[in-house]
Coordinates of C-alpha atoms in Angstrom, one line a residue:
M1 CA -33.2 -96.3 -37.5
S2 CA -36.7 -97.6 -38.6
Y3 CA -39.0 -94.7 -40.0
F4 CA -41.7 -94.8 -37.7
K5 CA -38.9 -93.9 -34.8
Q6 CA -37.1 -91.5 -37.1
Q7 CA -40.8 -89.5 -37.6
S8 CA -40.7 -90.0 -34.1
E9 CA -37.5 -88.3 -32.9
L10 CA -39.1 -85.6 -35.6
L11 CA -41.5 -85.0 -33.4
A12 CA -40.4 -84.8 -29.9
A13 CA -37.3 -81.8 -30.7
E14 CA -40.4 -80.1 -32.3
R15 CA -42.3 -80.3 -29.8
A16 CA -40.4 -78.8 -27.3
A17 CA -39.0 -76.9 -30.1
D18 CA -43.5 -75.3 -29.9
E19 CA -42.8 -76.0 -26.3
A20 CA -40.2 -73.1 -25.6
A21 CA -41.6 -70.7 -27.8
F22 CA -44.6 -70.3 -26.5
S23 CA -42.9 -70.2 -22.1
G24 CA -40.8 -67.8 -23.7
L25 CA -43.8 -65.5 -24.8
T26 CA -46.0 -66.1 -21.6
A27 CA -43.5 -66.5 -19.1
G28 CA -44.2 -63.9 -16.9
T29 CA -46.3 -61.9 -18.4
G30 CA -49.4 -60.1 -16.9
A31 CA -53.7 -60.7 -18.8
A32 CA -53.1 -58.3 -20.3
Q33 CA -50.1 -58.3 -22.3
R34 CA -51.3 -62.1 -23.1
R35 CA -54.4 -60.8 -24.4
A36 CA -52.9 -58.6 -26.7
L37 CA -50.9 -61.1 -28.0
G38 CA -53.7 -63.3 -28.9
L39 CA -53.4 -65.4 -26.1
S40 CA -56.0 -65.2 -23.7
W41 CA -59.4 -63.5 -23.3
Y42 CA -59.9 -61.7 -20.1
P43 CA -62.4 -60.1 -19.2
I44 CA -64.6 -62.6 -19.5
A45 CA -68.7 -63.4 -18.1
I46 CA -69.6 -66.7 -17.3
R47 CA -73.4 -66.8 -18.9
N48 CA -74.6 -70.2 -18.5
T49 CA -72.7 -73.3 -16.9
E50 CA -74.3 -76.9 -17.6
P51 CA -72.9 -80.1 -16.5
A52 CA -70.7 -82.4 -19.0
R53 CA -69.4 -85.6 -20.4
G54 CA -67.2 -87.5 -17.8
D55 CA -69.2 -85.5 -14.7
Y56 CA -66.8 -81.5 -16.0
L57 CA -68.3 -78.9 -15.8
S58 CA -69.6 -77.1 -19.7
V59 CA -69.2 -73.3 -19.1
E60 CA -70.0 -70.8 -21.7
V61 CA -68.3 -67.4 -21.7
E62 CA -68.6 -64.3 -23.4
R63 CA -65.6 -61.5 -23.5
T64 CA -67.1 -57.7 -22.6
T65 CA -63.8 -55.9 -23.6
H66 CA -61.6 -55.4 -26.7
K67 CA -63.4 -57.3 -29.1
E68 CA -61.9 -56.4 -32.3
L69 CA -58.4 -57.8 -31.2
S70 CA -58.2 -61.0 -33.1
H71 CA -56.8 -64.9 -30.7
Q72 CA -55.4 -67.7 -30.8
I73 CA -58.0 -69.3 -28.8
R74 CA -59.6 -72.1 -31.1
F75 CA -62.3 -75.3 -31.4
G76 CA -60.3 -77.6 -29.4
S77 CA -56.9 -75.5 -27.4
S78 CA -57.2 -76.4 -24.8
V79 CA -57.2 -73.1 -21.9
A80 CA -58.0 -72.3 -18.0
L81 CA -60.4 -70.5 -16.9
F82 CA -58.2 -68.5 -13.9
S83 CA -58.6 -64.7 -11.7
N84 CA -57.0 -62.0 -11.2
H85 CA -57.0 -61.9 -7.8
D86 CA -54.0 -65.1 -7.5
S87 CA -52.3 -66.7 -9.7
A88 CA -53.0 -70.2 -8.6
D89 CA -57.0 -69.6 -8.8
R90 CA -56.6 -71.6 -12.5
V91 CA -58.8 -74.6 -13.5
N92 CA -58.0 -76.3 -16.9
G93 CA -60.3 -77.5 -19.7
T94 CA -61.5 -78.1 -23.6
V95 CA -62.7 -75.4 -26.8
T96 CA -65.8 -77.6 -27.2
Y97 CA -67.7 -73.9 -29.5
I98 CA -66.4 -70.5 -30.8
G99 CA -67.6 -68.3 -32.1
G100 CA -68.0 -64.4 -32.3
D101 CA -67.5 -63.2 -28.5
R102 CA -69.3 -66.6 -27.1
M103 CA -67.3 -70.0 -25.9
K104 CA -67.3 -73.7 -25.0
V105 CA -65.8 -75.2 -22.0
T106 CA -65.2 -78.0 -20.7
L107 CA -63.6 -77.4 -17.3
L108 CA -61.7 -80.7 -14.7
T109 CA -64.4 -80.1 -12.3
E110 CA -67.7 -80.7 -11.5
E111 CA -68.3 -77.3 -9.8
L112 CA -67.2 -73.6 -10.9
P113 CA -64.7 -73.4 -8.1
D114 CA -65.7 -70.4 -5.0
W115 CA -63.2 -67.8 -7.1
A116 CA -65.2 -67.4 -10.1
S117 CA -68.0 -65.4 -8.0
G118 CA -64.9 -62.9 -6.9
G119 CA -62.4 -60.5 -9.3
K120 CA -62.4 -60.7 -13.3
L121 CA -62.4 -63.8 -14.7
G122 CA -60.5 -65.2 -17.9
I123 CA -59.6 -68.0 -20.1
D124 CA -55.9 -68.8 -21.4
L125 CA -54.8 -71.1 -24.2
L126 CA -52.6 -73.3 -23.0
F127 CA -49.7 -75.1 -24.3
D128 CA -50.8 -77.9 -27.5
A129 CA -50.6 -81.1 -25.5
Y130 CA -52.8 -82.9 -26.9
S131 CA -52.3 -82.7 -31.0
Y132 CA -48.4 -83.8 -30.2
D133 CA -49.3 -86.4 -27.9
E134 CA -52.6 -88.3 -30.5
M135 CA -49.6 -87.4 -33.4
R136 CA -46.9 -89.3 -31.7
N137 CA -49.6 -91.3 -30.3
A138 CA -50.1 -92.6 -34.8
L139 CA -46.6 -92.7 -35.2
K140 CA -46.4 -95.6 -32.8
A141 CA -50.3 -97.3 -34.3
A142 CA -48.3 -97.1 -37.4
E143 CA -45.5 -98.9 -36.7
R144 CA -47.6 -101.4 -35.0
T145 CA -49.1 -100.9 -38.6
D146 CA -48.1 -103.7 -41.3
S147 CA -51.0 -103.3 -43.8
H148 CA -50.2 -103.0 -48.0
L149 CA -50.8 -98.3 -47.5
V150 CA -48.2 -98.3 -44.8
R151 CA -45.9 -100.7 -47.0
V152 CA -47.5 -98.3 -49.8
L153 CA -46.7 -95.0 -48.9
T154 CA -43.4 -96.1 -46.9
G155 CA -42.2 -97.6 -50.1
K156 CA -42.1 -100.8 -49.7
A157 CA -44.5 -101.8 -51.9
S158 CA -46.3 -100.2 -54.9
P159 CA -49.9 -98.5 -55.6
V160 CA -52.0 -100.7 -57.5
F161 CA -54.4 -99.3 -59.8
V162 CA -57.1 -101.0 -61.5
P163 CA -58.4 -99.1 -65.0
A164 CA -62.6 -97.1 -63.9
S165 CA -64.5 -94.3 -66.7
Y166 CA -65.4 -92.0 -65.7
S167 CA -66.5 -89.0 -67.7
N168 CA -68.1 -85.1 -67.5
N169 CA -68.8 -82.7 -69.4
N170 CA -67.4 -80.0 -65.9
L171 CA -64.1 -81.1 -66.1
N172 CA -60.7 -80.6 -68.4
S173 CA -58.7 -83.5 -69.6
S174 CA -57.0 -83.4 -66.4
Q175 CA -58.7 -83.2 -63.8
E176 CA -61.2 -86.6 -65.4
A177 CA -58.1 -87.7 -65.7
A178 CA -57.2 -87.7 -62.1
V179 CA -61.1 -88.4 -60.7
R180 CA -60.4 -92.2 -63.2
N181 CA -57.2 -92.2 -61.2
I182 CA -58.9 -92.0 -57.8
L183 CA -62.1 -94.3 -58.5
G184 CA -59.2 -97.1 -60.5
A185 CA -56.1 -96.5 -56.5
Q186 CA -56.6 -99.3 -54.6
D187 CA -54.8 -98.2 -51.5
L188 CA -52.5 -94.3 -53.5
V189 CA -53.5 -91.9 -55.3
I190 CA -52.4 -88.4 -55.4
V191 CA -53.5 -85.7 -57.4
H192 CA -51.0 -82.7 -58.1
G193 CA -53.2 -79.4 -58.2
P194 CA -50.8 -76.3 -58.4
P195 CA -52.1 -73.1 -57.8
G196 CA -55.5 -72.0 -60.0
T197 CA -56.2 -76.0 -62.1
G198 CA -59.3 -75.9 -59.7
K199 CA -58.4 -78.8 -57.1
T200 CA -61.3 -78.1 -55.5
T201 CA -63.6 -79.0 -58.4
T202 CA -62.0 -82.1 -58.9
L203 CA -61.7 -83.3 -55.5
V204 CA -65.6 -82.2 -55.0
A205 CA -66.4 -84.2 -58.3
A206 CA -64.6 -87.0 -57.4
I207 CA -66.3 -87.7 -53.7
N208 CA -69.4 -86.9 -56.0
A209 CA -68.8 -90.1 -58.6
L210 CA -67.2 -92.3 -55.4
I211 CA -70.9 -91.9 -53.2
E212 CA -72.2 -92.8 -56.3
C213 CA -70.2 -95.7 -57.0
G214 CA -71.6 -97.3 -53.9
E215 CA -69.4 -96.0 -50.5
P216 CA -71.0 -95.0 -48.1
Q217 CA -69.7 -92.8 -46.4
L218 CA -66.0 -91.1 -46.4
L219 CA -63.8 -88.9 -44.7
V220 CA -62.4 -85.6 -46.6
V221 CA -59.5 -83.8 -44.7
A222 CA -57.1 -81.2 -44.4
P223 CA -54.8 -79.4 -42.0
S224 CA -56.4 -76.1 -41.1
N225 CA -60.1 -75.5 -40.3
T226 CA -60.2 -73.3 -43.1
A227 CA -59.6 -75.5 -45.8
V228 CA -61.8 -77.8 -44.0
D229 CA -64.6 -75.0 -43.4
L230 CA -64.8 -74.7 -47.7
L231 CA -64.7 -78.5 -48.7
S232 CA -67.6 -79.2 -46.3
K233 CA -69.2 -76.2 -48.0
K234 CA -68.5 -77.0 -52.0
L235 CA -70.0 -80.6 -50.7
S236 CA -72.9 -79.9 -48.6
D237 CA -73.5 -77.4 -51.9
T238 CA -73.7 -80.8 -54.5
G239 CA -76.5 -82.3 -51.8
L240 CA -74.8 -84.9 -49.8
N241 CA -74.8 -85.4 -46.7
V242 CA -71.9 -83.6 -44.6
L243 CA -70.9 -83.0 -41.1
R244 CA -67.9 -80.8 -40.0
I245 CA -66.7 -82.4 -37.0
G246 CA -65.0 -80.2 -35.1
N247 CA -66.7 -75.5 -35.1
P248 CA -66.0 -73.7 -37.8
V249 CA -63.4 -70.8 -38.3
R250 CA -65.7 -69.0 -40.6
V251 CA -69.2 -68.6 -37.9
T252 CA -71.4 -69.2 -41.1
E253 CA -75.7 -70.6 -40.9
Q254 CA -74.9 -72.5 -43.8
L255 CA -71.4 -75.0 -42.2
Q256 CA -72.7 -74.0 -38.5
K257 CA -75.6 -76.8 -39.1
L258 CA -72.7 -78.7 -41.2
T259 CA -72.1 -79.4 -37.9
L260 CA -72.6 -82.0 -34.9
D261 CA -73.6 -80.1 -32.2
S262 CA -76.7 -78.6 -35.0
R263 CA -77.2 -81.7 -35.9
M264 CA -77.9 -83.7 -32.4
A265 CA -80.1 -80.2 -31.4
N266 CA -82.5 -81.1 -33.4
H267 CA -82.1 -84.2 -33.0
D268 CA -85.9 -86.1 -31.3
Q269 CA -83.8 -87.2 -28.2
V270 CA -82.7 -84.8 -27.7
K271 CA -85.6 -82.3 -25.7
E272 CA -85.3 -85.5 -22.9
V273 CA -81.6 -85.2 -22.8
K274 CA -82.5 -81.2 -22.4
K275 CA -84.4 -81.8 -19.2
L276 CA -82.3 -84.4 -17.9
K277 CA -79.6 -82.1 -17.6
K278 CA -81.5 -79.4 -15.6
M279 CA -81.8 -82.0 -13.1
A280 CA -78.5 -83.1 -12.9
A281 CA -78.0 -79.1 -12.1
E282 CA -80.7 -79.0 -9.2
F283 CA -78.8 -82.2 -7.4
K284 CA -75.5 -80.4 -7.5
N285 CA -77.4 -76.5 -6.3
M286 CA -78.9 -78.5 -3.8
A287 CA -75.8 -80.3 -3.1
H288 CA -73.6 -77.2 -3.0
K289 CA -76.0 -75.5 -0.3
Y290 CA -74.0 -77.3 2.3
K291 CA -70.9 -76.0 2.1
R292 CA -68.6 -75.2 4.9
S293 CA -69.7 -76.4 7.7
F294 CA -72.4 -79.5 8.2
G295 CA -72.2 -82.5 10.1
K296 CA -72.2 -86.5 9.2
A297 CA -76.1 -86.1 8.1
E298 CA -76.0 -83.2 5.5
R299 CA -72.6 -84.6 4.5
E300 CA -74.3 -87.6 3.8
Q301 CA -77.6 -85.8 2.3
R302 CA -74.9 -84.0 -0.3
K303 CA -73.2 -87.1 -1.3
A304 CA -76.6 -88.8 -1.8
L305 CA -77.3 -85.3 -3.8
F306 CA -73.9 -85.9 -5.9
D307 CA -75.0 -89.4 -6.4
E308 CA -78.3 -88.7 -8.2
A309 CA -76.8 -86.0 -10.3
H310 CA -73.8 -88.7 -11.3
R311 CA -76.7 -91.0 -12.3
I312 CA -79.3 -88.9 -14.5
M313 CA -75.7 -88.3 -16.0
R314 CA -74.8 -91.3 -16.9
D315 CA -78.1 -92.1 -18.4
V316 CA -77.6 -88.0 -20.9
A317 CA -74.2 -90.0 -21.8
K318 CA -75.8 -93.2 -23.0
I319 CA -78.3 -90.8 -24.8
E320 CA -76.5 -88.6 -26.1
E321 CA -74.0 -91.2 -27.2
F322 CA -76.5 -92.8 -28.9
V323 CA -77.1 -89.1 -31.0
S324 CA -74.5 -89.0 -31.7
D325 CA -74.5 -92.4 -33.5
D326 CA -77.2 -91.5 -35.0
V327 CA -76.3 -88.4 -36.4
I328 CA -71.9 -90.3 -37.7
S329 CA -74.5 -92.9 -39.1
K330 CA -76.1 -90.8 -41.4
A331 CA -73.2 -88.9 -43.2
Q332 CA -71.9 -89.5 -46.2
V333 CA -69.4 -87.1 -46.2
I334 CA -67.8 -86.5 -42.5
T335 CA -65.5 -83.9 -42.6
A336 CA -62.4 -82.5 -39.8
T337 CA -59.1 -81.2 -39.7
L338 CA -56.1 -84.0 -39.9
V339 CA -56.0 -84.1 -35.6
G340 CA -60.0 -83.7 -36.0
A341 CA -59.6 -86.7 -37.0
D342 CA -59.4 -88.7 -33.9
H343 CA -62.7 -87.0 -32.0
Y344 CA -63.9 -89.2 -30.0
T345 CA -67.1 -88.8 -31.7
I346 CA -65.2 -90.8 -34.8
K347 CA -62.5 -91.9 -33.5
K348 CA -63.6 -96.0 -34.2
L349 CA -64.4 -95.5 -37.4
T350 CA -62.8 -96.1 -40.3
F351 CA -63.1 -96.2 -44.1
S352 CA -62.2 -97.4 -47.5
T353 CA -61.5 -93.4 -48.8
V354 CA -59.9 -90.9 -46.8
I355 CA -59.0 -88.2 -48.6
M356 CA -56.9 -84.9 -47.9
D357 CA -56.8 -82.2 -49.4
E358 CA -53.8 -78.7 -49.3
A359 CA -51.1 -82.4 -48.3
G360 CA -48.5 -80.8 -49.2
Q361 CA -49.1 -77.7 -45.8
A362 CA -49.4 -81.7 -43.1
L363 CA -46.9 -82.1 -40.9
E364 CA -46.6 -86.1 -41.8
P365 CA -47.0 -87.2 -37.8
A366 CA -50.3 -85.4 -38.2
A367 CA -51.4 -87.3 -41.2
W368 CA -51.2 -90.6 -40.3
I369 CA -53.6 -90.0 -37.9
P370 CA -56.4 -90.1 -40.9
I371 CA -54.6 -92.2 -42.5
L372 CA -54.7 -94.8 -40.4
K373 CA -58.2 -95.2 -40.5
A374 CA -58.6 -96.1 -44.2
Q375 CA -58.1 -98.5 -47.7
R376 CA -56.3 -96.1 -49.6
I377 CA -55.8 -92.4 -49.2
V378 CA -55.8 -89.5 -52.1
L379 CA -53.6 -87.7 -51.4
A380 CA -54.2 -83.9 -52.7
G381 CA -52.0 -80.6 -53.3
D382 CA -48.8 -78.4 -54.4
H383 CA -45.9 -79.6 -52.1
L384 CA -44.3 -77.6 -55.2
Q385 CA -45.7 -74.5 -52.2
L386 CA -45.1 -73.8 -49.2
P387 CA -44.9 -76.4 -46.4
P388 CA -46.0 -76.8 -42.6
T389 CA -44.3 -74.4 -40.5
V390 CA -42.0 -76.1 -38.3
K391 CA -40.6 -75.3 -35.3
S392 CA -37.1 -77.1 -34.6
R393 CA -34.0 -76.0 -37.0
Q394 CA -33.3 -79.8 -37.0
S395 CA -36.3 -80.3 -38.3
G396 CA -36.6 -83.2 -41.4
L397 CA -40.8 -82.0 -41.4
T398 CA -40.9 -80.0 -43.7
T399 CA -40.7 -82.9 -45.9
T400 CA -43.7 -83.6 -46.2
L401 CA -45.4 -86.9 -47.5
L402 CA -46.6 -86.2 -50.4
E403 CA -43.3 -84.7 -51.5
K404 CA -41.7 -88.3 -50.5
T405 CA -44.8 -90.2 -52.2
A406 CA -43.9 -87.9 -55.4
A407 CA -40.3 -89.3 -55.7
L408 CA -41.1 -92.4 -54.8
H409 CA -44.4 -93.6 -56.7
P410 CA -44.5 -91.0 -60.0
E411 CA -47.5 -93.8 -61.7
A412 CA -49.7 -92.8 -58.7
V413 CA -49.3 -88.8 -59.5
T414 CA -51.4 -86.9 -61.7
L415 CA -51.1 -83.6 -62.5
L416 CA -54.1 -81.0 -63.3
A417 CA -52.5 -79.1 -65.8
E418 CA -55.2 -76.5 -67.0
Q419 CA -55.3 -73.4 -64.8
Y420 CA -57.8 -71.0 -65.0
R421 CA -55.9 -67.8 -62.5
M422 CA -53.2 -66.7 -64.3
N423 CA -52.2 -64.8 -68.1
T424 CA -50.2 -66.5 -70.2
A425 CA -47.0 -64.6 -69.2
I426 CA -48.0 -65.0 -65.5
M427 CA -47.9 -68.3 -65.8
G428 CA -44.9 -69.7 -68.3
F429 CA -41.3 -69.0 -66.0
S430 CA -43.8 -70.8 -63.2
S431 CA -44.5 -73.9 -65.4
L432 CA -41.1 -74.0 -66.6
K433 CA -39.5 -73.8 -63.8
F434 CA -41.8 -75.9 -61.2
Y435 CA -44.2 -78.0 -63.7
H436 CA -42.0 -79.0 -66.7
N437 CA -43.6 -77.1 -68.4
Q438 CA -47.1 -78.7 -68.9
L439 CA -49.3 -76.2 -67.4
I440 CA -51.4 -74.3 -69.6
A441 CA -53.6 -71.3 -69.3
H442 CA -57.4 -72.2 -70.5
P443 CA -58.4 -69.7 -73.2
M444 CA -60.4 -67.8 -71.1
V445 CA -57.4 -66.6 -68.8
A446 CA -54.8 -67.0 -71.6
S447 CA -54.4 -63.8 -72.3
R448 CA -57.0 -61.3 -70.5
L449 CA -54.3 -58.5 -69.9
W450 CA -54.3 -55.4 -66.6
K451 CA -54.6 -53.0 -70.5
A452 CA -53.9 -53.9 -74.0
D453 CA -50.8 -53.9 -74.8
D454 CA -49.1 -54.1 -71.4
K455 CA -46.3 -56.4 -69.8
P456 CA -47.9 -58.5 -67.5
F457 CA -44.7 -60.1 -66.1
T458 CA -42.3 -57.3 -64.9
F459 CA -38.8 -56.8 -63.7
I460 CA -37.7 -53.8 -61.9
D461 CA -34.7 -53.8 -61.2
T462 CA -33.4 -51.5 -58.9
A463 CA -29.4 -51.8 -59.2
G464 CA -26.9 -49.1 -58.4
A465 CA -29.9 -46.7 -57.5
A466 CA -28.3 -47.2 -53.7
Y467 CA -31.5 -48.9 -52.6
E468 CA -29.6 -50.5 -49.9
E469 CA -30.8 -53.3 -47.3
Q470 CA -31.4 -52.6 -43.5
A471 CA -31.5 -55.5 -41.3
E472 CA -34.1 -54.8 -38.2
G473 CA -33.7 -56.8 -35.0
T474 CA -34.5 -59.8 -36.3
S475 CA -35.9 -58.7 -40.1
I476 CA -34.7 -57.0 -43.1
A477 CA -36.7 -54.4 -45.1
N478 CA -35.2 -51.8 -47.7
P479 CA -37.3 -48.5 -47.0
D480 CA -36.2 -46.7 -51.3
E481 CA -37.2 -50.0 -52.6
A482 CA -40.6 -49.9 -50.3
A483 CA -40.6 -46.3 -51.6
F484 CA -40.5 -46.6 -55.4
I485 CA -42.9 -49.4 -56.0
V486 CA -45.6 -46.9 -53.2
R487 CA -44.2 -44.5 -55.9
H488 CA -45.5 -47.0 -59.0
I489 CA -48.6 -47.7 -58.1
M490 CA -49.4 -44.6 -57.6
A491 CA -48.6 -43.3 -61.5
M492 CA -49.4 -46.3 -62.7
N493 CA -53.3 -45.4 -62.0
Y494 CA -55.1 -48.8 -61.8
T495 CA -58.9 -48.7 -61.6
G496 CA -61.6 -50.9 -61.7
V497 CA -58.5 -54.0 -59.8
S498 CA -57.9 -55.6 -56.8
I499 CA -54.1 -55.0 -55.6
A500 CA -51.8 -56.3 -53.2
V501 CA -48.0 -55.9 -52.2
I502 CA -45.9 -59.5 -51.4
A503 CA -42.8 -59.0 -49.0
P504 CA -40.5 -61.3 -47.8
Y505 CA -39.8 -60.4 -44.8
K506 CA -41.6 -58.8 -42.0
E507 CA -40.5 -55.7 -41.6
Q508 CA -40.5 -54.7 -45.0
V509 CA -44.6 -55.1 -44.9
N510 CA -44.8 -52.8 -41.7
I511 CA -42.4 -50.3 -44.0
L512 CA -45.3 -50.8 -46.7
K513 CA -48.5 -51.2 -44.7
D514 CA -47.6 -47.9 -43.3
L515 CA -46.7 -46.1 -46.6
L516 CA -49.7 -47.3 -48.2
L517 CA -52.0 -46.5 -45.6
G518 CA -55.9 -46.0 -46.8
A519 CA -55.0 -46.8 -50.1
S520 CA -56.8 -49.5 -51.5
V521 CA -53.9 -52.2 -51.1
E522 CA -52.9 -55.4 -49.1
V523 CA -49.7 -56.1 -47.9
N524 CA -48.7 -59.3 -46.6
T525 CA -45.5 -61.5 -46.3
V526 CA -45.9 -64.9 -48.6
D527 CA -47.2 -67.4 -46.3
G528 CA -50.3 -64.5 -45.6
F529 CA -51.1 -65.0 -49.1
Q530 CA -50.3 -68.8 -49.5
G531 CA -54.4 -69.9 -51.3
Q532 CA -55.1 -66.6 -53.1
E533 CA -55.5 -64.4 -55.7
R534 CA -54.9 -60.4 -57.5
D535 CA -55.4 -59.1 -59.7
V536 CA -53.0 -56.9 -60.2
I537 CA -49.4 -58.3 -57.9
Y538 CA -46.5 -56.9 -56.5
I539 CA -43.7 -58.6 -55.0
S540 CA -40.7 -56.2 -53.5
L541 CA -37.5 -59.3 -53.4
T542 CA -36.2 -57.0 -50.6
R543 CA -31.8 -58.0 -50.7
S544 CA -29.8 -55.6 -51.4
N545 CA -25.7 -56.2 -50.5
N546 CA -23.1 -56.8 -51.9
N547 CA -22.1 -59.6 -50.5
G548 CA -25.2 -61.7 -52.4
V549 CA -27.1 -63.1 -49.6
I550 CA -30.7 -63.4 -50.5
G551 CA -31.8 -65.6 -46.7
F552 CA -35.1 -66.0 -47.4
L553 CA -35.6 -66.0 -51.5
S554 CA -33.8 -68.9 -51.2
D555 CA -37.3 -71.3 -50.8
Y556 CA -37.9 -70.9 -54.1
R557 CA -40.5 -73.2 -53.4
R558 CA -41.9 -69.6 -51.3
M559 CA -41.5 -67.4 -54.4
N560 CA -43.7 -69.9 -56.0
V561 CA -46.8 -69.0 -54.7
A562 CA -45.9 -65.0 -54.0
M563 CA -45.2 -66.0 -58.4
T564 CA -48.9 -67.5 -59.4
R565 CA -50.9 -64.8 -56.8
A566 CA -51.5 -62.3 -59.6
K567 CA -54.0 -62.7 -62.4
L568 CA -53.7 -60.0 -65.0
K569 CA -50.6 -58.4 -64.1
L570 CA -46.9 -59.1 -62.1
V571 CA -44.1 -56.3 -61.2
L572 CA -41.1 -57.6 -59.0
V573 CA -38.7 -54.9 -58.0
G574 CA -35.2 -56.6 -56.9
D575 CA -31.8 -55.8 -57.1
S576 CA -30.4 -57.7 -59.6
A577 CA -26.5 -57.2 -58.5
T578 CA -27.4 -59.0 -55.7
L579 CA -30.7 -61.3 -56.9
A580 CA -28.3 -62.5 -60.7
Q581 CA -25.7 -64.3 -58.4
T582 CA -28.2 -67.3 -57.7
S583 CA -29.1 -68.9 -61.4
F584 CA -32.4 -68.3 -60.5
Y585 CA -33.4 -65.3 -60.4
A586 CA -30.8 -65.3 -63.2
E587 CA -33.4 -67.1 -65.2
L588 CA -36.1 -65.3 -64.0
I589 CA -34.5 -61.4 -65.5
A590 CA -34.1 -63.1 -68.7
Y591 CA -37.6 -64.4 -68.9
A592 CA -38.7 -61.0 -67.8
E593 CA -36.2 -59.1 -70.7
S594 CA -37.4 -62.3 -73.2
L595 CA -41.0 -60.5 -73.1
G596 CA -40.0 -56.5 -72.9
G597 CA -40.5 -56.6 -69.2
Y598 CA -37.0 -55.4 -67.5
E599 CA -37.4 -52.9 -67.4
T600 CA -35.0 -50.6 -64.9
V601 CA -35.9 -48.0 -61.9
W602 CA -33.6 -45.3 -64.0
E603 CA -36.7 -45.5 -66.4
Y604 CA -38.5 -43.5 -63.9

């Protein structure tokens, strides 16, 4: 089976699993239940309507109650406007803007249905078929593309480098080497950025260097909106003309100004567009007056009014396309998510360089969407941290393109070796087990401690204390271990430091949250802490049984993420009798012992 056929099969399995999970969640639910699940805004009020691209209707809605609830609706989400009056009252659309409690949706209809004026209205999130279609199409296109870059990425050719010179006093030597390799790469370059090594700083410097070397325009992508927002802001701060395709998650004024909508709104041609849209809306309103029973003359009059509205909207589309193309052509850097890289406004664009951040979190089929626009690709990330979230059981999609290419082409990899987060003791075990002992702590952080003579890397052993794990539904909890951690935090009298507790199991997180209610201690899963840092981190390892079963904990990349969040002090609490049956945890406990950081609960 060909490389891309295999990827397509994995993607089809993933889609089926995702679709089944989504329908399992939503089947037979009422609007209030869907709202509680974060899949619905209900009730909403329509605040504005105007004609949109392709004879569709753009509606602006506002949620009128339950504004405090979080939700999963994003820019580009497929949604449906519905009425609680009748389950058949639904019309589908796409989210074109979302900020605070307001949302704009382009509905696949020319006029608001009659039922929209009666009963309570809501917006439902639909299954995201669009992203899967885009990924499938990218794999099909890659199958037909026999470019040098595709051959390199699938292991059929080797990457090519030419020597490049670059120096920057604000970067360390491994960061400078990474930028040199980016400038000299002809097809593929990999920037391997372990935790705290300044990957974003390096990429921003490289992007500025590429533009100084004469690249007219770059595409910068990442799997998550949050990562795209971060890069967009940092690049804009250096004075580059950055254009953010899509809608920022963090709705700051600075990020809003970088969006295509905002840039177009300030274009001198837009006044004309507003005037024409108003005219088209007026013609449609006049046509709507002929609603129920009317004769041939009224029917013709109604048709003439609609035809005129459509003609005006075709003119609007031409002006908007011109304005959009004008704004896009002036941008030095275009930023988007992986799927957003195929947004209709930039669909036809190609780039000599595409930079993909957080590539260790990118589903491979999604990664091919921007890659097909590139002559060369920069993959930046860390394949030794969390892989992308995958729903299908048998899926090979947890192995990312970053991981594959780093193994295929080690000569294309630059390791960022100096880290600025952890003291040497916290960094040591991770460096030893994951990064060939090549990491060094910057002198500024190397010997930083919470307090003088503190033990920065501690393992507290619960063996023999009868702290037994308990199965809670599909999760695992250890109430006694949780209670001990809370007592330990309180006894330490931490002042002036940020503290967090990480647990691999949701049920253990829930117990810890209840016990720490009101304390300024954050509690979350490993996934919830990816990309974050705190001064003091506790890890509740949770597992304690007679069979040495460690479940989730055998995903060592997850542990790598958990252990590298701490800046000053890391405390691991667990049962050595269960854990040490696995060599990884036996070595971890021995490492703590070598630093004088092995303790037992009996000492407390």
